[in-house]
mmCIF file with all atom_site columns, C-alpha atoms in Angstrom:
data_model
loop_
_atom_site.group_PDB
_atom_site.id
_atom_site.type_symbol
_atom_site.label_atom_id
_atom_site.label_alt_id
_atom_site.label_comp_id
_atom_site.label_asym_id
_atom_site.label_entity_id
_atom_site.label_seq_id
_atom_site.pdbx_PDB_ins_code
_atom_site.Cartn_x
_atom_site.Cartn_y
_atom_site.Cartn_z
_atom_site.occupancy
_atom_site.B_iso_or_equiv
_atom_site.pdbx_formal_charge
_atom_site.auth_seq_id
_atom_site.auth_comp_id
_atom_site.auth_asym_id
_atom_site.auth_atom_id
_atom_site.pdbx_PDB_model_num
ATOM 1  C CA . MET V 1 1  ? 0.076   0.045  0.220  1.00 0.00 ? 82  MET V CA 1
ATOM 2  C CA . VAL V 1 2  ? 2.679   2.508  0.502  1.00 0.00 ? 83  VAL V CA 1
ATOM 3  C CA . ARG V 1 3  ? 3.699   2.825  -3.206 1.00 0.00 ? 84  ARG V CA 1
ATOM 4  C CA . ASP V 1 4  ? -0.208  2.744  -4.822 1.00 0.00 ? 85  ASP V CA 1
ATOM 5  C CA . PRO V 1 5  ? -1.161  5.258  -6.805 1.00 0.00 ? 86  PRO V CA 1
ATOM 6  C CA . TYR V 1 6  ? -4.434  5.145  -4.449 1.00 0.00 ? 87  TYR V CA 1
ATOM 7  C CA . HIS V 1 7  ? -5.568  6.358  -1.126 1.00 0.00 ? 88  HIS V CA 1
ATOM 8  C CA . VAL V 1 8  ? -6.913  4.069  1.909  1.00 0.00 ? 89  VAL V CA 1
ATOM 9  C CA . ILE V 1 9  ? -9.024  5.190  4.531  1.00 0.00 ? 90  ILE V CA 1
ATOM 10 C CA . LEU V 1 10 ? -8.721  2.834  7.364  1.00 0.00 ? 91  LEU V CA 1
ATOM 11 C CA . PRO V 1 11 ? -11.310 3.836  9.948  1.00 0.00 ? 92  PRO V CA 1
ATOM 12 C CA . GLY V 1 12 ? -10.610 3.292  13.729 1.00 0.00 ? 93  GLY V CA 1
ATOM 13 C CA . GLY V 1 13 ? -11.891 3.030  17.425 1.00 0.00 ? 94  GLY V CA 1
ATOM 14 C CA . LEU V 1 14 ? -11.110 6.260  19.791 1.00 0.00 ? 95  LEU V CA 1
ATOM 15 C CA . ALA V 1 15 ? -8.989  5.813  22.715 1.00 0.00 ? 96  ALA V CA 1
ATOM 16 C CA . LEU V 1 16 ? -8.147  7.736  24.930 1.00 0.00 ? 97  LEU V CA 1
ATOM 17 C CA . ASN V 1 17 ? -4.505  8.858  26.372 1.00 0.00 ? 98  ASN V CA 1
ATOM 18 C CA . MET V 1 18 ? -4.602  8.919  30.284 1.00 0.00 ? 99  MET V CA 1
ATOM 19 C CA . LYS V 1 19 ? -1.789  10.014 32.680 1.00 0.00 ? 100 LYS V CA 1
ATOM 20 C CA . LEU V 1 20 ? -1.837  9.071  36.305 1.00 0.00 ? 101 LEU V CA 1
ATOM 21 C CA . ILE V 1 21 ? -0.429  12.077 38.389 1.00 0.00 ? 102 ILE V CA 1
ATOM 22 C CA . LEU V 1 22 ? 0.600   13.159 42.092 1.00 0.00 ? 103 LEU V CA 1
ATOM 23 C CA . ILE V 1 23 ? -1.126  15.348 44.028 1.00 0.00 ? 104 ILE V CA 1
ATOM 24 C CA . SER V 1 24 ? 1.466   15.902 46.620 1.00 0.00 ? 105 SER V CA 1
ATOM 25 C CA . ALA V 1 25 ? -0.458  18.365 49.001 1.00 0.00 ? 106 ALA V CA 1
ATOM 26 C CA . ARG V 1 26 ? -2.648  15.052 49.610 1.00 0.00 ? 107 ARG V CA 1
ATOM 27 C CA . ALA V 1 27 ? 0.167   12.089 48.271 1.00 0.00 ? 108 ALA V CA 1
ATOM 28 C CA . LYS V 1 28 ? -2.969  10.898 46.497 1.00 0.00 ? 109 LYS V CA 1
ATOM 29 C CA . LYS V 1 29 ? -2.970  9.811  42.289 1.00 0.00 ? 110 LYS V CA 1
ATOM 30 C CA . THR V 1 30 ? -5.095  11.009 40.045 1.00 0.00 ? 111 THR V CA 1
ATOM 31 C CA . MET V 1 31 ? -5.933  9.551  36.081 1.00 0.00 ? 112 MET V CA 1
ATOM 32 C CA . PHE V 1 32 ? -6.583  11.996 33.778 1.00 0.00 ? 113 PHE V CA 1
ATOM 33 C CA . LYS V 1 33 ? -7.434  12.345 30.317 1.00 0.00 ? 114 LYS V CA 1
ATOM 34 C CA . ALA V 1 34 ? -4.502  13.956 28.308 1.00 0.00 ? 115 ALA V CA 1
ATOM 35 C CA . GLY V 1 35 ? -6.023  13.634 24.524 1.00 0.00 ? 116 GLY V CA 1
ATOM 36 C CA . ILE V 1 36 ? -7.234  11.119 22.406 1.00 0.00 ? 117 ILE V CA 1
ATOM 37 C CA . LYS V 1 37 ? -5.685  8.382  19.755 1.00 0.00 ? 118 LYS V CA 1
ATOM 38 C CA . MET V 1 38 ? -6.625  6.044  17.590 1.00 0.00 ? 119 MET V CA 1
ATOM 39 C CA . ARG V 1 39 ? -7.340  2.530  19.196 1.00 0.00 ? 120 ARG V CA 1
ATOM 40 C CA . GLY V 1 40 ? -6.122  0.366  16.319 1.00 0.00 ? 121 GLY V CA 1
ATOM 41 C CA . GLU V 1 41 ? -2.196  2.254  15.746 1.00 0.00 ? 122 GLU V CA 1
ATOM 42 C CA . ALA V 1 42 ? -0.345  -0.804 17.735 1.00 0.00 ? 123 ALA V CA 1
ATOM 43 C CA . GLU V 1 43 ? -2.061  -3.487 15.262 1.00 0.00 ? 124 GLU V CA 1
ATOM 44 C CA . THR V 1 44 ? -1.441  -1.670 11.846 1.00 0.00 ? 125 THR V CA 1
ATOM 45 C CA . ALA V 1 45 ? 1.963   -1.854 10.482 1.00 0.00 ? 126 ALA V CA 1
ATOM 46 C CA . TYR V 1 46 ? 2.048   1.635  9.089  1.00 0.00 ? 127 TYR V CA 1
ATOM 47 C CA . GLU V 1 47 ? 1.386   5.011  10.914 1.00 0.00 ? 128 GLU V CA 1
ATOM 48 C CA . PRO V 1 48 ? -1.399  7.257  9.329  1.00 0.00 ? 129 PRO V CA 1
ATOM 49 C CA . ASP V 1 49 ? -0.446  10.050 7.597  1.00 0.00 ? 130 ASP V CA 1
ATOM 50 C CA . ILE V 1 50 ? -3.741  12.052 8.483  1.00 0.00 ? 131 ILE V CA 1
ATOM 51 C CA . LEU V 1 51 ? -6.320  11.609 11.215 1.00 0.00 ? 132 LEU V CA 1
ATOM 52 C CA . ILE V 1 52 ? -9.867  12.901 11.567 1.00 0.00 ? 133 ILE V CA 1
ATOM 53 C CA . LEU V 1 53 ? -11.861 12.614 14.091 1.00 0.00 ? 134 LEU V CA 1
ATOM 54 C CA . MET V 1 54 ? -15.586 12.208 13.253 1.00 0.00 ? 135 MET V CA 1
ATOM 55 C CA . GLU V 1 55 ? -18.322 14.116 15.316 1.00 0.00 ? 136 GLU V CA 1
ATOM 56 C CA . ARG V 1 56 ? -22.233 13.550 15.710 1.00 0.00 ? 137 ARG V CA 1
ATOM 57 C CA . CYS V 1 57 ? -23.523 16.804 15.947 1.00 0.00 ? 138 CYS V CA 1
ATOM 58 C CA . GLU V 1 58 ? -27.268 17.883 16.586 1.00 0.00 ? 139 GLU V CA 1
ATOM 59 C CA . ASP V 1 59 ? -29.293 21.425 16.156 1.00 0.00 ? 140 ASP V CA 1
ATOM 60 C CA . LEU V 1 60 ? -31.867 21.073 19.016 1.00 0.00 ? 141 LEU V CA 1
ATOM 61 C CA . LEU V 1 61 ? -33.356 24.615 19.365 1.00 0.00 ? 142 LEU V CA 1
ATOM 62 C CA . GLU V 1 62 ? -35.116 25.168 16.020 1.00 0.00 ? 143 GLU V CA 1
ATOM 63 C CA . GLY V 1 63 ? -38.171 23.400 15.581 1.00 0.00 ? 144 GLY V CA 1
ATOM 64 C CA . GLU V 1 64 ? -36.949 20.363 12.997 1.00 0.00 ? 145 GLU V CA 1
ATOM 65 C CA . LYS V 1 65 ? -33.946 18.481 14.677 1.00 0.00 ? 146 LYS V CA 1
ATOM 66 C CA . GLN V 1 66 ? -31.170 18.262 12.593 1.00 0.00 ? 147 GLN V CA 1
ATOM 67 C CA . VAL V 1 67 ? -28.091 15.440 12.767 1.00 0.00 ? 148 VAL V CA 1
ATOM 68 C CA . TRP V 1 68 ? -24.686 16.187 10.611 1.00 0.00 ? 149 TRP V CA 1
ATOM 69 C CA . ARG V 1 69 ? -21.396 14.574 10.760 1.00 0.00 ? 150 ARG V CA 1
ATOM 70 C CA . GLU V 1 70 ? -17.985 17.152 11.275 1.00 0.00 ? 151 GLU V CA 1
ATOM 71 C CA . GLY V 1 71 ? -14.546 15.792 10.446 1.00 0.00 ? 152 GLY V CA 1
ATOM 72 C CA . ILE V 1 72 ? -11.871 17.422 12.716 1.00 0.00 ? 153 ILE V CA 1
ATOM 73 C CA . TYR V 1 73 ? -8.292  17.512 12.566 1.00 0.00 ? 154 TYR V CA 1
ATOM 74 C CA . PRO V 1 74 ? -7.126  17.124 16.180 1.00 0.00 ? 155 PRO V CA 1
#
């Protein structure tokens, strides 16, 4: 696929990057969300060039419900 003259779309799941921090005042460990990544990264042979996060958006304020998808480059 590296030298093929076409594009390849590889869908993947979403995984959260979690980091562990130590709060010095209470000596307590806490996990927080540090970012997002593609879940299949460890299983694929190559790293994708572009990752696009697809989100479902809704507009509920007006009389008719509208739903659309948006692609965001994180």
